[in-house]
Amino acid sequence: MPPDRISSLGEKKLISRIISRSASFFRPSELLGLGDDAALLDMGNEYLALTSDLLIESRHFPPKMSHHDMGWKTVTVNMSDLAAMGAAPEGFILSMALPDLDLESFDSLISGVMEACSYYGAPLIGGDTNEGDEIIMAGTAIGRIRKDLVMMKSGARPGDLIAVTGPLGLGAAGTELLLSGTDTAGFEVAVEKSLKPIARVKEASRMAKSGLVSSATDITDGLISELGELRDASGVGMRIHEVKLPVPPQVSEAASVLGVDPLELALYYGEDFELVFTAPPDAMEELSRIMKVHIIGEVIESPSIEMVDKHGDTYKLHVRGYEHLRP
Amino acid sequence: MPPDRISSLGEKKLISRIISRSASFFRPSELLGLGDDAALLDMGNEYLALTSDLLIESRHFPPKMSHHDMGWKTVTVNMSDLAAMGAAPEGFILSMALPDLDLESFDSLISGVMEACSYYGAPLIGGDTNEGDEIIMAGTAIGRIRKDLVMMKSGARPGDLIAVTGPLGLGAAGTELLLSGTDTAGFEVAVEKSLKPIARVKEASRMAKSGLVSSATDITDGLISELGELRDASGVGMRIHEVKLPVPPQVSEAASVLGVDPLELALYYGEDFELVFTAPPDAMEELSRIMKVHIIGEVIESPSIEMVDKHGDTYKLHVRGYEHLRP
């Protein structure tokens, strides 16, 4: 038999394997936030939130994405992880490996990074450049959050409502249309969501400051996968309702063109830079007065992820998302 | 004529280009430490020091380097940048792209990272794993340093002495021997320096706490290149003396086997994870009582990098180092 390979594990099990190895080297108090969207460093009254994501041209950037938008997306994926914790962006660090780009492309890539950094209020404070065979962008975002306001995956309680900050499936629809080479006329909103996603940093700041949220994460790995994370961290279950899901008509139309189930795009695909979060009903109502919330379900005791379909029938959903390193 | 490409600029000019673009987006006060070894974030009485380096298997790891040592080196190159500022390591973040390794190799890679993190006192607090065609390791190290103790490139003054923390050229000799495929018997120390470098974090901490150092940096890009950095940041010049350079016999022997000038290995190559620093003569004497210092020259007014050779003749050195993205 061939030896076990990392492709047999998938990303989440690989990360568990890394974390279990960390535990033998470090005290638990040094490992705050492991398994959450960003790591936390204890700074007294505040946490410093730190997160890193690495993007590879051939794997993470849709076809037709401009260099400018590659730069923008690199910053956005990292800012989305800060948003998930409610942290205010403080800085961004970028390490790149680049093929021998022409200067115009290079400047465009850097402009995309700078515009996004400026948009999110996080100056580019350092980095590294290297030679590579394709564009590899490794970003690290640094943020700050008051300890008593930090949003974790672990606070959901039965009876809480589940909500998302925006529509589901648009980023997925746009990306799949671009990947398939289909004519994208009429799908401009989806394509824009795919090529120039925006992290919910402002909404996250409002949510965190309100102190009303019981748990939160971003849904870049797919809604159901992330609901699974909230469930596991909180020791609860999740029930969502098909009729409440904010899936725009463009997603259904794209699914029809692509010959896929629109729910596959909305629930499993990822690429939406929205947040999913929970709050008790009263708190959710208060939140809905200060920002847009789409209530999609409720936290339950039984540790499953359940869907109530449009006929009122309930079935269990298999927790899966987009996993790197899985064949 | 073909359009300008980034290979025509070299890494330092590319970074200048990025910094000049940053300046139009951010206030100078937000960009502390740009051009130094690590970025600085203002945290009140302290700076948070942040640095990121990306290593690619085919370009940054010598042949025969084990997965364990790749992990170790990834941490070390980042810790060396913290050491250059005198910052105490607080945490490490690792984003990786990996081919489909067998689990034994994966565990070995992670063990190398963990052992180094533990050695430098910086827990692995987060990261990201991706699929890739070869091993790409992007590390970010976070450290803290009291504002009044931070070591910058910019404080060297004429009359200060120049010193390094350890021998020169061993890492270069080891790496070149491995690259050439030569038998390395008798060159164990050099090979060990290449395969398992150690960042001078402990020495840096002593240097910073002493408050005696006027400027400092690490010499991973080659001594002369880094002296050029201290010169440019401080607005001074540097003079070093061939007879004072701590070049071990093994470097000369390796140079002879390889058919290169030992000074090429010692002055220009990089791969030595030592620090170069300046201090007024009295301060340097005090420092030499608390740690090993090798005095190699003195800071001068004229803005050149000068070498006094073994015959007492003085000549100017061309500032160059190992530059990525330079053909």
mmCIF file of C-alpha atoms in Angstrom, chain B residues 173 177 185-187 247-260 262 265:
data_model
loop_
_atom_site.group_PDB
_atom_site.id
_atom_site.type_symbol
_atom_site.label_atom_id
_atom_site.label_comp_id
_atom_site.label_asym_id
_atom_site.label_seq_id
_atom_site.Cartn_x
_atom_site.Cartn_y
_atom_site.Cartn_z
ATOM 1 C CA ALA B 173 30.144 28.000 1.839
ATOM 2 C CA LEU B 177 29.031 23.100 -1.559
ATOM 3 C CA ALA B 185 33.285 15.687 4.214
ATOM 4 C CA GLY B 186 35.296 18.031 6.430
ATOM 5 C CA PHE B 187 32.818 20.870 5.867
ATOM 6 C CA VAL B 247 36.184 34.379 8.118
ATOM 7 C CA PRO B 248 36.791 30.830 9.401
ATOM 8 C CA PRO B 249 39.367 28.568 7.658
ATOM 9 C CA GLN B 250 36.544 26.315 6.455
ATOM 10 C CA VAL B 251 35.254 29.174 4.292
ATOM 11 C CA SER B 252 38.637 29.626 2.612
ATOM 12 C CA GLU B 253 38.956 25.875 2.121
ATOM 13 C CA ALA B 254 35.476 25.658 0.611
ATOM 14 C CA ALA B 255 36.227 28.642 -1.635
ATOM 15 C CA SER B 256 39.345 26.857 -2.860
ATOM 16 C CA VAL B 257 37.377 23.663 -3.616
ATOM 17 C CA LEU B 258 34.690 25.705 -5.369
ATOM 18 C CA GLY B 259 37.155 27.918 -7.207
ATOM 19 C CA VAL B 260 35.714 31.173 -5.863
ATOM 20 C CA PRO B 262 36.466 33.478 -0.104
ATOM 21 C CA LEU B 265 31.288 34.113 0.130
#
